[in-house]
Amino acid sequence: MREMDEELGGNGNMKGRYSLEDLRNSRMFTVTSAIEGETEKHGKYICREYQDVFMLKWKEDSPMESHDFAPMVKEEVSGFEIIDGKELIFKLRQRDEELVPRSEQYIDALAKVFGC
């Protein structure tokens, strides 16, 4: 729960809203990722990881608003926007520069979740 709260802005918005069981039931898929790069400090690197993707249903009577997830932890989240799932898939496939690049495996799995 703490990690989810941090990823969504660290503003305490998730506390008390979702249970651990909600989280367990919200896991949609896992993909692998490998990124190669180089930094001045550490030299060349390869970062290999598993990315678990979760989808939580909004648990409020009021509509979801972007300010509900105002990022406070800049290292974790640089922005937050609420968009339609099909629009997100389109932007990911078009390699929209405002989104974190994702693998085709990731995009295909997410499209399946959204029914695209």
PDB file of N, CA, C and O in Angstrom, residues 5-6 8-15 66-73:
ATOM      1  N   ASP A   5       0.843   4.231  -2.779  1.00  0.00           N
ATOM      2  CA  ASP A   5       0.595   5.618  -2.392  1.00  0.00           C
ATOM      3  C   ASP A   5       1.727   6.524  -2.879  1.00  0.00           C
ATOM      4  O   ASP A   5       1.484   7.616  -3.382  1.00  0.00           O
ATOM      5  N   GLU A   6       2.968   6.043  -2.773  1.00  0.00           N
ATOM      6  CA  GLU A   6       4.113   6.821  -3.264  1.00  0.00           C
ATOM      7  C   GLU A   6       4.038   7.010  -4.771  1.00  0.00           C
ATOM      8  O   GLU A   6       4.265   8.103  -5.276  1.00  0.00           O
ATOM      9  N   LEU A   8       1.522   7.099  -6.651  1.00  0.00           N
ATOM     10  CA  LEU A   8       0.404   7.962  -7.054  1.00  0.00           C
ATOM     11  C   LEU A   8       0.485   9.346  -6.425  1.00  0.00           C
ATOM     12  O   LEU A   8      -0.491  10.070  -6.380  1.00  0.00           O
ATOM     13  N   GLY A   9       1.655   9.707  -5.943  1.00  0.00           N
ATOM     14  CA  GLY A   9       1.840  11.077  -5.511  1.00  0.00           C
ATOM     15  C   GLY A   9       2.178  11.277  -4.056  1.00  0.00           C
ATOM     16  O   GLY A   9       2.492  12.382  -3.654  1.00  0.00           O
ATOM     17  N   GLY A  10       2.080  10.249  -3.246  1.00  0.00           N
ATOM     18  CA  GLY A  10       2.470  10.391  -1.855  1.00  0.00           C
ATOM     19  C   GLY A  10       1.587  11.330  -1.051  1.00  0.00           C
ATOM     20  O   GLY A  10       1.996  11.854  -0.029  1.00  0.00           O
ATOM     21  N   ASN A  11       0.350  11.534  -1.476  1.00  0.00           N
ATOM     22  CA  ASN A  11      -0.510  12.484  -0.769  1.00  0.00           C
ATOM     23  C   ASN A  11      -1.477  11.809   0.203  1.00  0.00           C
ATOM     24  O   ASN A  11      -2.388  12.449   0.702  1.00  0.00           O
ATOM     25  N   GLY A  12      -1.297  10.519   0.464  1.00  0.00           N
ATOM     26  CA  GLY A  12      -2.154   9.816   1.413  1.00  0.00           C
ATOM     27  C   GLY A  12      -3.526   9.476   0.871  1.00  0.00           C
ATOM     28  O   GLY A  12      -4.383   8.981   1.592  1.00  0.00           O
ATOM     29  N   ASN A  13      -3.756   9.694  -0.407  1.00  0.00           N
ATOM     30  CA  ASN A  13      -5.066   9.500  -1.017  1.00  0.00           C
ATOM     31  C   ASN A  13      -5.529   8.038  -1.004  1.00  0.00           C
ATOM     32  O   ASN A  13      -6.708   7.767  -0.986  1.00  0.00           O
ATOM     33  N   MET A  14      -4.610   7.089  -0.992  1.00  0.00           N
ATOM     34  CA  MET A  14      -4.969   5.681  -1.061  1.00  0.00           C
ATOM     35  C   MET A  14      -5.233   5.061   0.309  1.00  0.00           C
ATOM     36  O   MET A  14      -5.876   4.036   0.403  1.00  0.00           O
ATOM     37  N   LYS A  15      -4.728   5.675   1.367  1.00  0.00           N
ATOM     38  CA  LYS A  15      -4.857   5.101   2.707  1.00  0.00           C
ATOM     39  C   LYS A  15      -6.318   4.924   3.087  1.00  0.00           C
ATOM     40  O   LYS A  15      -7.113   5.844   3.008  1.00  0.00           O
ATOM     41  N   SER A  66      -7.939  14.494 -11.651  1.00  0.00           N
ATOM     42  CA  SER A  66      -6.479  14.453 -11.653  1.00  0.00           C
ATOM     43  C   SER A  66      -5.886  14.951 -10.348  1.00  0.00           C
ATOM     44  O   SER A  66      -4.899  14.411  -9.862  1.00  0.00           O
ATOM     45  N   HIS A  67      -6.489  15.994  -9.745  1.00  0.00           N
ATOM     46  CA  HIS A  67      -5.920  16.539  -8.511  1.00  0.00           C
ATOM     47  C   HIS A  67      -5.990  15.555  -7.346  1.00  0.00           C
ATOM     48  O   HIS A  67      -5.298  15.726  -6.345  1.00  0.00           O
ATOM     49  N   ASP A  68      -6.818  14.495  -7.464  1.00  0.00           N
ATOM     50  CA  ASP A  68      -6.855  13.471  -6.428  1.00  0.00           C
ATOM     51  C   ASP A  68      -5.518  12.756  -6.312  1.00  0.00           C
ATOM     52  O   ASP A  68      -5.233  12.134  -5.304  1.00  0.00           O
ATOM     53  N   PHE A  69      -4.713  12.833  -7.358  1.00  0.00           N
ATOM     54  CA  PHE A  69      -3.430  12.138  -7.404  1.00  0.00           C
ATOM     55  C   PHE A  69      -2.285  13.099  -7.657  1.00  0.00           C
ATOM     56  O   PHE A  69      -1.289  12.748  -8.264  1.00  0.00           O
ATOM     57  N   ALA A  70      -2.419  14.335  -7.185  1.00  0.00           N
ATOM     58  CA  ALA A  70      -1.392  15.346  -7.423  1.00  0.00           C
ATOM     59  C   ALA A  70      -0.029  14.829  -6.980  1.00  0.00           C
ATOM     60  O   ALA A  70       0.155  14.525  -5.807  1.00  0.00           O
ATOM     61  N   PRO A  71       0.910  14.689  -7.908  1.00  0.00           N
ATOM     62  CA  PRO A  71       2.229  14.166  -7.540  1.00  0.00           C
ATOM     63  C   PRO A  71       2.966  15.076  -6.576  1.00  0.00           C
ATOM     64  O   PRO A  71       3.066  16.265  -6.796  1.00  0.00           O
ATOM     65  N   MET A  72       3.435  14.478  -5.506  1.00  0.00           N
ATOM     66  CA  MET A  72       4.217  15.221  -4.534  1.00  0.00           C
ATOM     67  C   MET A  72       5.649  14.700  -4.478  1.00  0.00           C
ATOM     68  O   MET A  72       6.517  15.350  -3.951  1.00  0.00           O
ATOM     69  N   VAL A  73       5.857  13.516  -5.000  1.00  0.00           N
ATOM     70  CA  VAL A  73       7.178  12.901  -4.968  1.00  0.00           C
ATOM     71  C   VAL A  73       7.716  12.908  -6.398  1.00  0.00           C
ATOM     72  O   VAL A  73       7.464  12.002  -7.173  1.00  0.00           O
TER      73      VAL A  73
END
